[in-house]
Coordinates of C-alpha atoms in Angstrom, one line a residue:
Chain A
M1 CA 73.8 94.1 138.8
I2 CA 73.2 97.3 136.9
R3 CA 74.6 101.1 137.3
S4 CA 72.0 101.8 140.2
L5 CA 72.6 98.7 142.2
P6 CA 75.7 97.7 144.4
R7 CA 78.2 95.7 142.8
S8 CA 81.1 93.7 144.2
K9 CA 84.6 94.6 143.2
K10 CA 85.1 91.2 141.7
Y11 CA 82.2 91.5 139.7
D12 CA 83.1 94.8 138.2
C13 CA 86.7 93.9 137.5
S14 CA 86.0 90.6 135.7
F15 CA 83.3 92.5 133.6
N16 CA 85.7 95.1 132.7
L17 CA 88.4 92.6 131.9
F18 CA 85.9 90.8 129.5
I19 CA 85.0 93.9 127.7
L20 CA 88.8 95.0 127.3
L21 CA 89.4 91.5 125.7
Y22 CA 86.3 91.6 123.7
F23 CA 87.5 94.9 122.1
T24 CA 91.1 93.5 121.5
F25 CA 89.4 90.6 119.7
L26 CA 87.5 93.2 117.6
F27 CA 90.3 95.6 116.7
A28 CA 93.4 93.1 116.6
P29 CA 93.2 92.0 113.0
L30 CA 92.5 95.6 111.8
L31 CA 95.5 97.0 113.8
V32 CA 97.8 94.2 112.8
T33 CA 96.8 94.7 109.0
C34 CA 97.6 98.4 109.3
V35 CA 100.9 98.0 111.0
L36 CA 102.2 95.5 108.7
A37 CA 101.5 98.0 105.8
F38 CA 104.4 99.9 106.9
N39 CA 106.8 96.9 107.4
N40 CA 109.9 96.9 105.3
S41 CA 109.7 93.3 104.5
N42 CA 108.5 91.5 101.4
Y43 CA 105.9 89.3 103.4
P44 CA 103.0 90.6 105.6
S45 CA 104.4 89.1 108.7
L46 CA 106.8 89.9 111.7
P47 CA 109.6 90.3 112.4
W48 CA 109.5 94.2 112.1
Q49 CA 112.2 95.2 109.5
G50 CA 111.9 99.0 109.8
F51 CA 109.4 101.5 108.7
S52 CA 108.8 101.8 105.0
L53 CA 106.5 103.5 102.6
D54 CA 107.4 101.3 99.7
W55 CA 103.9 99.3 99.8
F56 CA 102.2 102.7 98.9
F57 CA 104.6 104.6 96.8
A58 CA 107.5 102.1 95.5
D59 CA 107.6 102.3 91.6
G60 CA 109.2 99.0 90.8
P61 CA 111.1 97.0 89.7
D62 CA 111.4 95.0 93.0
R63 CA 108.5 96.5 94.7
I64 CA 105.3 97.9 93.3
G65 CA 103.3 100.2 95.8
L66 CA 99.6 100.6 95.6
F67 CA 99.6 103.9 93.8
H68 CA 101.6 102.4 91.0
D69 CA 99.8 99.1 90.7
S70 CA 97.3 99.5 87.9
Q71 CA 95.3 96.3 88.8
N72 CA 94.4 97.3 92.2
L73 CA 93.8 100.9 91.2
R74 CA 91.5 100.0 88.4
S75 CA 89.5 97.6 90.9
I76 CA 89.2 100.7 93.3
V77 CA 87.8 102.9 90.3
T78 CA 85.3 99.9 89.4
S79 CA 84.0 99.7 93.0
F80 CA 83.4 103.5 93.3
Q81 CA 81.5 103.3 90.0
T82 CA 79.5 100.4 91.0
A83 CA 78.8 101.8 94.4
F84 CA 77.8 105.1 92.9
F85 CA 75.3 103.6 90.6
V86 CA 73.9 101.2 93.2
S87 CA 73.4 103.9 95.8
I88 CA 71.5 106.2 93.4
L89 CA 69.3 103.6 92.0
S90 CA 68.6 102.1 95.5
V91 CA 67.9 105.4 97.1
V92 CA 65.3 106.4 94.3
V93 CA 63.6 103.0 94.2
G94 CA 63.8 102.4 98.0
T95 CA 62.1 105.9 98.6
C96 CA 59.4 104.9 96.0
A97 CA 59.0 101.6 98.0
S98 CA 58.6 103.4 101.5
F99 CA 56.1 105.8 99.9
L100 CA 54.3 102.9 98.5
F101 CA 54.0 100.8 101.7
E102 CA 53.6 103.7 104.0
K103 CA 51.2 106.0 102.3
E104 CA 49.3 103.8 99.6
N105 CA 46.7 101.0 100.2
F106 CA 46.2 98.5 97.4
R107 CA 45.3 94.7 96.9
F108 CA 48.1 92.4 97.8
K109 CA 50.0 95.1 99.7
G110 CA 50.9 92.7 102.3
A111 CA 52.2 90.0 99.9
L112 CA 54.4 92.7 98.1
Y113 CA 55.7 93.9 101.3
F114 CA 56.7 90.4 102.3
L115 CA 58.4 90.1 98.8
M116 CA 60.1 93.2 99.6
L117 CA 61.5 91.7 102.8
A118 CA 62.7 88.7 100.9
P119 CA 66.2 89.7 100.1
L120 CA 66.9 90.0 103.8
V121 CA 66.7 86.2 104.2
I122 CA 68.0 85.0 100.8
P123 CA 71.7 84.3 101.0
G124 CA 73.8 86.7 98.8
V125 CA 75.3 83.6 97.0
I126 CA 71.7 82.5 96.0
L127 CA 70.7 86.1 94.8
G128 CA 73.9 86.0 92.8
I129 CA 73.4 82.6 91.0
S130 CA 69.7 83.1 90.3
L131 CA 70.4 86.4 88.9
L132 CA 73.2 84.8 86.7
L133 CA 70.8 82.2 85.6
A134 CA 68.0 84.6 84.7
A135 CA 70.3 86.8 82.8
N136 CA 71.7 84.1 80.9
Y137 CA 68.3 82.8 80.1
A138 CA 67.1 86.2 79.0
G139 CA 70.3 86.7 76.9
T140 CA 69.8 83.4 75.1
Y141 CA 66.1 84.3 74.5
F142 CA 66.8 87.6 73.0
D143 CA 69.6 86.1 70.9
N144 CA 67.4 83.4 69.6
T145 CA 64.1 85.3 69.0
M146 CA 65.4 88.6 67.9
G147 CA 68.9 87.9 67.0
I148 CA 70.3 90.7 69.0
D149 CA 73.2 90.0 71.4
L150 CA 73.1 92.1 74.6
D151 CA 76.0 92.3 76.6
I152 CA 74.1 93.4 79.9
F153 CA 73.0 89.7 80.1
R154 CA 76.5 88.5 80.6
P155 CA 78.6 88.8 83.8
S156 CA 79.5 92.3 83.5
F157 CA 79.5 95.8 85.2
W158 CA 76.0 96.5 85.0
L159 CA 74.9 92.9 86.1
V160 CA 76.9 93.5 89.3
V161 CA 75.1 96.8 89.7
L162 CA 71.7 95.2 89.3
G163 CA 72.5 92.2 91.7
Q164 CA 73.7 94.5 94.4
F165 CA 70.8 96.9 93.9
S166 CA 68.3 94.0 94.2
F167 CA 69.2 93.5 97.8
I168 CA 70.5 96.9 99.1
T169 CA 67.2 98.6 98.1
T170 CA 65.5 96.5 100.7
F171 CA 67.7 98.2 103.4
V172 CA 67.2 101.8 102.0
T173 CA 63.5 101.0 102.1
L174 CA 63.7 100.0 105.7
V175 CA 65.6 103.1 106.9
V176 CA 63.4 105.6 104.9
S177 CA 60.3 104.0 106.0
A178 CA 61.2 104.4 109.6
R179 CA 61.7 108.0 109.1
L180 CA 58.6 108.5 107.0
R181 CA 56.6 106.8 109.8
K182 CA 57.3 109.7 112.1
F183 CA 56.2 112.4 109.5
D184 CA 53.3 114.6 110.4
I185 CA 50.7 114.3 107.8
S186 CA 49.1 117.6 108.7
L187 CA 52.2 119.4 107.1
E188 CA 51.3 117.9 103.8
E189 CA 47.7 118.8 104.2
A190 CA 48.6 122.4 105.0
A191 CA 50.8 122.8 101.9
L192 CA 47.9 121.3 99.7
N193 CA 45.6 123.7 101.4
L194 CA 47.8 126.6 100.6
G195 CA 47.6 125.4 97.0
A196 CA 50.7 123.4 96.3
T197 CA 50.3 120.5 93.8
P198 CA 50.9 117.0 95.1
F199 CA 54.2 116.7 93.7
E200 CA 55.4 120.0 94.9
V201 CA 54.2 118.8 98.3
I202 CA 56.3 115.7 98.2
W203 CA 59.4 117.5 96.8
H204 CA 59.3 120.6 99.2
V205 CA 57.8 119.0 102.2
T206 CA 58.1 115.3 102.4
L207 CA 61.4 114.8 100.8
K208 CA 63.0 117.6 102.7
F209 CA 61.7 115.9 105.9
L210 CA 63.3 112.7 104.7
R211 CA 66.7 114.1 103.7
P212 CA 68.7 112.9 106.7
S213 CA 67.5 109.5 106.1
L214 CA 67.9 109.5 102.4
I215 CA 71.6 110.8 103.0
G216 CA 72.2 108.1 105.6
A217 CA 70.5 105.4 103.7
G218 CA 72.7 106.5 100.7
A219 CA 75.7 106.1 102.5
V220 CA 74.9 102.8 103.8
A221 CA 74.1 101.5 100.3
F222 CA 77.4 102.9 99.1
L223 CA 79.3 101.0 101.8
M224 CA 77.4 97.9 101.3
S225 CA 77.8 98.0 97.7
F226 CA 81.6 98.7 98.1
E227 CA 82.4 95.7 100.3
N228 CA 79.9 93.3 98.8
F229 CA 81.5 89.9 98.0
N230 CA 79.0 87.1 97.9
T231 CA 76.5 88.4 95.1
T232 CA 79.2 90.0 93.0
L233 CA 81.3 86.9 93.0
F234 CA 78.9 85.2 90.3
L235 CA 78.0 88.3 88.4
V236 CA 81.4 89.8 87.8
G237 CA 82.8 89.9 84.4
S238 CA 86.2 91.3 83.2
E239 CA 86.2 94.1 85.6
P240 CA 86.6 92.8 89.1
T241 CA 85.5 95.1 92.1
L242 CA 87.9 95.6 94.8
P243 CA 86.9 92.8 97.2
I244 CA 87.0 90.3 94.4
N245 CA 90.3 91.5 93.3
L246 CA 91.6 91.3 96.9
Y247 CA 90.2 87.9 97.3
L248 CA 92.1 86.6 94.2
Q249 CA 95.2 88.1 95.6
V250 CA 94.8 86.7 99.2
R251 CA 93.9 83.3 97.9
D252 CA 97.1 83.2 95.7
G253 CA 99.5 84.3 98.3
S254 CA 99.6 87.7 99.8
T255 CA 102.1 90.7 99.7
P256 CA 102.2 93.6 101.8
V257 CA 100.4 95.7 99.0
I258 CA 97.2 93.9 100.3
N259 CA 98.0 95.5 103.7
A260 CA 98.2 99.0 102.0
V261 CA 95.0 98.6 100.2
S262 CA 93.3 97.2 103.4
L263 CA 94.7 100.3 105.4
M264 CA 93.3 102.6 102.8
L265 CA 89.9 100.8 102.9
I266 CA 89.9 100.8 106.9
V267 CA 90.7 104.6 106.9
G268 CA 88.4 105.4 104.1
T269 CA 85.3 103.5 105.4
S270 CA 85.9 104.6 109.1
L271 CA 86.0 108.2 107.8
L272 CA 82.6 107.8 105.7
A273 CA 81.0 105.9 108.6
L274 CA 81.9 108.4 111.2
A275 CA 80.7 111.5 108.9
N276 CA 77.6 109.6 108.3
L277 CA 77.2 109.1 112.0
Y278 CA 77.9 112.9 112.8
F279 CA 75.5 114.2 110.2
T280 CA 72.6 112.0 110.9
K281 CA 72.9 112.7 114.7
K282 CA 73.1 116.5 113.9
E283 CA 70.0 116.6 111.7
V284 CA 67.6 114.5 113.9
Chain B
M1 CA 43.9 112.5 102.1
K2 CA 42.9 111.3 98.4
R3 CA 45.9 110.8 96.3
S4 CA 46.0 110.7 92.4
R5 CA 46.2 107.3 90.7
L6 CA 49.2 108.8 89.0
A7 CA 51.2 109.1 92.2
F8 CA 50.3 105.5 93.1
W9 CA 51.7 104.2 89.9
I10 CA 54.8 106.3 90.0
F11 CA 55.6 104.7 93.3
F12 CA 54.4 101.4 92.3
A13 CA 56.1 100.7 88.8
P14 CA 59.8 100.9 89.9
V15 CA 59.1 98.8 93.1
F16 CA 57.2 96.1 91.2
L17 CA 59.9 96.0 88.4
W18 CA 62.6 95.6 91.0
L19 CA 60.7 92.8 92.8
F20 CA 59.4 91.1 89.8
L21 CA 62.6 91.3 87.6
L22 CA 65.3 90.8 90.2
I23 CA 63.7 88.7 92.8
V24 CA 60.7 86.7 91.6
L25 CA 61.9 85.8 88.0
P26 CA 65.3 84.9 88.9
H27 CA 64.2 82.4 91.8
L28 CA 61.7 80.8 89.4
E29 CA 64.4 80.4 86.9
L30 CA 66.5 78.8 89.6
L31 CA 63.8 76.6 90.4
T32 CA 63.2 75.5 86.9
M33 CA 66.9 75.0 86.1
S34 CA 67.2 72.6 89.0
F35 CA 64.8 70.3 87.4
M36 CA 66.5 70.4 84.3
G37 CA 69.2 68.1 82.9
E38 CA 70.4 66.4 79.7
N39 CA 69.3 62.9 78.7
D40 CA 71.6 60.3 76.9
Y41 CA 71.3 62.0 73.7
G42 CA 72.3 65.4 75.0
D43 CA 68.9 67.1 74.9
T44 CA 67.5 69.1 77.7
V45 CA 64.6 67.4 79.5
W46 CA 62.8 67.7 82.7
T47 CA 64.5 65.5 85.4
L48 CA 65.0 64.9 89.3
N49 CA 68.5 63.7 88.7
N50 CA 70.1 66.9 90.2
Y51 CA 68.1 66.3 93.4
M52 CA 68.8 62.4 93.3
N53 CA 72.6 63.4 93.1
F54 CA 72.4 65.2 96.2
F55 CA 70.9 62.4 98.2
N56 CA 72.9 59.6 96.4
E57 CA 76.3 61.4 97.0
P58 CA 77.2 61.3 100.7
V59 CA 79.6 64.1 100.3
Y60 CA 76.9 66.5 99.3
W61 CA 74.3 66.0 102.1
Y62 CA 77.2 65.6 104.7
T63 CA 78.5 69.1 103.6
F64 CA 74.8 70.5 103.7
V65 CA 74.3 69.2 107.3
R66 CA 77.5 70.2 108.3
T67 CA 77.1 73.7 107.2
A68 CA 73.6 74.0 108.8
M69 CA 75.0 72.7 112.1
F70 CA 78.0 75.1 112.0
A71 CA 75.8 78.0 111.3
I72 CA 73.7 77.1 114.3
L73 CA 76.8 76.8 116.4
T74 CA 78.2 80.0 115.1
T75 CA 74.6 81.8 115.9
F76 CA 74.8 80.3 119.5
I77 CA 78.5 81.3 120.1
T78 CA 77.7 84.9 118.9
F79 CA 74.7 85.2 121.1
L80 CA 76.8 84.0 124.1
L81 CA 79.5 86.5 123.5
A82 CA 77.1 89.4 122.5
M83 CA 74.9 89.0 125.4
P84 CA 77.4 90.4 128.2
V85 CA 78.9 92.9 125.9
S86 CA 75.5 94.5 125.0
F87 CA 74.5 94.3 128.7
Y88 CA 77.7 96.1 129.6
I89 CA 77.0 99.0 127.1
A90 CA 73.3 99.3 128.0
K91 CA 73.1 98.9 131.6
L92 CA 76.7 99.0 133.1
A93 CA 78.9 101.6 131.2
R94 CA 78.6 105.4 132.2
T95 CA 76.3 107.3 129.9
K96 CA 79.2 109.3 128.5
V97 CA 81.1 106.3 127.5
Q98 CA 78.1 104.5 126.1
G99 CA 78.0 106.6 122.7
A100 CA 81.8 106.0 122.3
L101 CA 81.7 102.3 122.9
M102 CA 78.9 102.0 120.5
I103 CA 80.9 103.8 117.6
M104 CA 83.7 101.6 118.5
L105 CA 81.5 98.4 118.1
L106 CA 80.3 99.5 115.0
L107 CA 83.5 100.7 113.2
P108 CA 85.2 97.3 112.4
F109 CA 82.1 96.2 110.6
W110 CA 82.1 99.1 108.1
V111 CA 85.3 97.6 106.8
S112 CA 85.1 94.8 104.2
E113 CA 84.7 91.4 105.4
L114 CA 87.7 90.4 103.3
V115 CA 90.0 92.9 105.1
R116 CA 89.0 91.5 108.4
I117 CA 89.5 87.9 107.5
Y118 CA 92.8 89.0 106.0
G119 CA 93.7 90.4 109.2
W120 CA 93.0 87.1 111.0
M121 CA 94.9 85.3 108.5
I122 CA 98.0 87.2 109.1
L123 CA 97.4 86.9 112.8
L124 CA 97.0 83.2 113.0
R125 CA 99.0 81.5 110.2
E126 CA 102.2 79.5 110.6
S127 CA 104.3 82.6 110.0
G128 CA 101.8 84.8 111.6
V129 CA 102.1 87.5 114.2
L130 CA 100.7 85.3 117.1
N131 CA 103.2 82.5 116.4
Y132 CA 105.9 85.2 116.3
F133 CA 105.1 86.5 119.6
M134 CA 104.7 83.0 121.2
L135 CA 107.9 82.0 119.8
Q136 CA 109.7 85.1 121.1
L137 CA 108.2 84.5 124.5
G138 CA 109.2 81.0 124.5
I139 CA 105.9 79.6 125.0
I140 CA 106.2 77.3 122.0
D141 CA 109.3 75.9 120.2
K142 CA 107.8 75.4 116.7
P143 CA 105.3 77.5 114.9
I144 CA 101.8 76.2 115.1
E145 CA 99.4 76.3 112.2
M146 CA 96.3 77.8 113.7
L147 CA 94.6 78.3 110.4
Y148 CA 92.6 76.2 108.1
N149 CA 90.6 74.2 110.8
D150 CA 87.0 74.3 112.0
A151 CA 87.7 76.1 115.1
S152 CA 89.3 79.1 113.3
M153 CA 86.6 79.0 110.7
I154 CA 83.8 79.4 113.3
M155 CA 85.9 82.1 115.0
G156 CA 85.9 84.0 111.7
L157 CA 82.1 83.5 111.3
V158 CA 81.5 84.6 114.6
Y159 CA 83.7 87.7 114.2
T160 CA 82.2 88.8 111.1
S161 CA 78.7 88.5 112.1
M162 CA 79.0 89.9 115.7
L163 CA 77.6 93.3 114.9
F164 CA 74.4 91.9 113.8
M165 CA 73.7 90.1 117.2
I166 CA 75.0 93.2 119.2
V167 CA 73.1 96.0 117.7
P168 CA 69.5 94.5 118.2
L169 CA 70.6 93.3 121.7
V170 CA 71.7 96.6 122.8
S171 CA 68.7 98.4 121.5
V172 CA 66.2 95.9 123.2
M173 CA 68.3 96.0 126.5
E174 CA 68.1 99.8 126.5
S175 CA 64.3 99.6 126.4
L176 CA 64.3 97.6 129.6
D177 CA 63.3 99.6 132.5
D178 CA 66.1 99.6 135.2
S179 CA 63.5 99.8 138.0
L180 CA 62.4 96.2 137.2
I181 CA 65.7 94.9 138.0
E182 CA 65.9 97.2 141.0
A183 CA 62.6 95.8 142.3
A184 CA 63.6 92.2 141.8
H185 CA 66.9 93.0 143.5
D186 CA 65.0 94.5 146.5
L187 CA 62.6 91.7 146.8
G188 CA 65.7 89.4 147.1
A189 CA 66.1 87.8 143.7
G190 CA 69.6 86.7 142.7
S191 CA 71.5 87.5 139.6
F192 CA 70.6 84.2 137.9
A193 CA 66.7 84.7 138.7
I194 CA 66.9 88.4 137.3
W195 CA 68.5 87.2 134.1
R196 CA 66.1 84.3 133.7
T197 CA 62.9 85.9 134.4
I198 CA 63.5 89.6 133.4
I199 CA 66.4 90.2 131.1
L200 CA 66.0 87.3 128.9
P201 CA 62.3 87.4 128.4
H202 CA 62.5 91.1 127.7
C203 CA 65.3 90.7 125.1
K204 CA 63.4 87.9 123.2
P205 CA 62.5 90.1 120.0
G206 CA 66.3 91.2 119.9
I207 CA 67.6 87.8 120.3
T208 CA 65.4 86.5 117.5
S209 CA 66.1 89.0 115.0
G210 CA 69.9 88.9 115.7
S211 CA 70.0 85.2 115.5
I212 CA 68.2 85.0 112.2
V213 CA 70.5 87.5 110.6
V214 CA 73.6 86.0 112.0
F215 CA 72.4 82.5 111.0
M216 CA 71.7 83.6 107.5
L217 CA 75.0 85.4 107.1
A218 CA 77.0 82.5 108.4
L219 CA 75.0 79.8 106.3
G220 CA 75.4 81.9 103.2
N221 CA 78.9 82.9 103.8
Y222 CA 81.6 81.9 101.1
L223 CA 84.6 84.0 102.0
T224 CA 85.2 83.0 105.6
P225 CA 85.0 79.1 105.2
N226 CA 87.0 79.4 101.8
L227 CA 89.9 81.4 103.3
M228 CA 90.0 80.2 106.9
G229 CA 88.6 76.7 106.8
G230 CA 91.3 75.5 104.4
K231 CA 91.0 73.0 101.8
N232 CA 88.7 70.6 103.5
S233 CA 86.4 73.2 104.8
L234 CA 83.3 71.6 103.2
W235 CA 81.1 74.5 103.1
F236 CA 77.8 74.4 101.1
T237 CA 78.2 77.6 99.3
E238 CA 81.5 76.3 98.1
Q239 CA 79.8 73.2 96.5
I240 CA 77.3 75.7 94.8
Y241 CA 80.4 77.7 93.6
N242 CA 82.2 74.6 92.4
Q243 CA 79.2 73.5 90.4
F244 CA 78.9 76.7 88.8
I245 CA 82.3 78.0 88.2
A246 CA 84.5 75.0 88.1
S247 CA 82.3 72.3 86.7
F248 CA 79.9 74.5 84.7
N249 CA 77.1 72.2 85.9
W250 CA 74.6 74.8 86.3
N251 CA 71.7 72.6 86.8
Q252 CA 73.2 70.7 89.7
G253 CA 74.4 74.1 91.0
A254 CA 70.8 75.4 90.9
A255 CA 69.5 72.4 92.7
F256 CA 72.1 73.1 95.4
G257 CA 71.1 76.7 95.6
F258 CA 67.6 76.0 95.8
L259 CA 68.1 73.3 98.6
L260 CA 70.2 76.1 100.5
L261 CA 67.3 78.6 100.1
L262 CA 64.9 76.1 101.3
L263 CA 67.0 75.3 104.4
S264 CA 67.5 78.8 105.4
S265 CA 63.9 79.8 104.8
L266 CA 62.9 76.7 106.8
I267 CA 65.0 77.3 109.8
I268 CA 64.1 81.1 109.8
W269 CA 60.5 80.2 109.5
V270 CA 60.8 77.6 112.5
G271 CA 62.6 80.4 114.5
L272 CA 59.9 83.0 114.0
K273 CA 57.2 80.4 114.7
L274 CA 58.9 79.2 118.1
T275 CA 59.1 82.8 119.3
G276 CA 55.9 83.9 117.9
Q277 CA 57.2 86.7 115.7
K278 CA 56.6 88.0 112.3
L279 CA 59.2 88.7 109.6
G280 CA 58.1 92.4 109.5
E281 CA 58.5 93.0 113.1
V282 CA 62.0 91.4 113.1
A283 CA 62.9 93.5 110.2
S284 CA 62.0 96.9 111.5

């Protein structure tokens, strides 16, 4: 059964085989995508026509590689900008939320906590459409009553940031709260007794203690924002993020440039995820 | 320790603004919009028509029921696959290998869902990699279209949400004391009895939280049914998208959105009640 109990050879073999198949299932699509990014063919499929870096560096007119493809490059920049603002905002508000729920007591705390968890069980599509509706309503309202036409209420960059922020903050709050719960309150009391102001205490003691989880939560927020599709789909304006842009390309027929973009994404996110794992392990 | 009121408001204000402006208001707007419609003169009036349409038009509620059924099926298959894998990692793999296996499990899920689905598309489609190898090996004479059917769609859904089942399962299995299994084994219990009376009951919290997240993700998924399910995938989020973007019938779309929200909340609530858990416990 388990490590310490005797197991039959058959049991071990079949279990190992199952695990091997499972990992093949897990990695096959990624591997295929990466390999075909280097295939010297106009379609992302076999047969293998030889090794080529065209899908990264070709400069037209027959083939345009990723690094000369302005549409894809622009969407990558947009995604970076979105993820940057989303992670900053959600880490700040998420930290406030974890302080609020872990350290303060007030009426309706339970109700507010429940509300904070709600984005976990609201499908991303619903979040997207309800924000779209609300923003549209607010836009019309401002236009009708005050005569000002605000761009932020139309599908746009900032609406995407708000939409992603609205549910990613919940994840940040949960991560930071978990660490805050382990915090020894006597450290704060000691600092207060030694004459620190409450804000100095939070800044020098509590936030120092929380730093690994803040960095970790920030990285998670960045990745979640970078790959979000469902919520973004309804809020995106004239500047598509990378997942939206890729979706349009995949839907309308694919070229190996998509494989090249995917390869960069796979390498980039793996490095970020591994770095995050390495640093959070080290600091704990 | 007595904290200042100021600190409380500094934490409270951003959290309240986030939850009220981005979660509560938009969903209230979603609800009101779903009861709005135009009468014969083109004026906006309160109406139940959007909901009546849903019940009178068979294709709408058929899609709704189908989506719910397939989401449940996806959750169940994911559970069946994840159980042995997490058991292997927590109880069978050598301690040194454990960490490495865990990282390997996590890595693919950091990569955007779109990239992973795209990988499956170039594997499975008619001119895809699998067909190429099967033709070369002489297993088939003619390429088979393996994409754009329900089976491939469910496989895609299982694939994209796998991680959210495995992680909670591994963590509950790690907390299971090996000596319980050893004792049961020494007292003559067979594998089946051990699974049924020790492992499964112990894993209940992990199974619930994993199932809820996987179910939610499958139900609200747009990308996978759209790209892998083909023209007739009939997924409810697609109906919502069509109402919003294609028909520009926002009231109808809002009604659909609210029904989906209702369905997901209801099933999650039933799941929590059946297993006697609270949302807060599942989330943390």
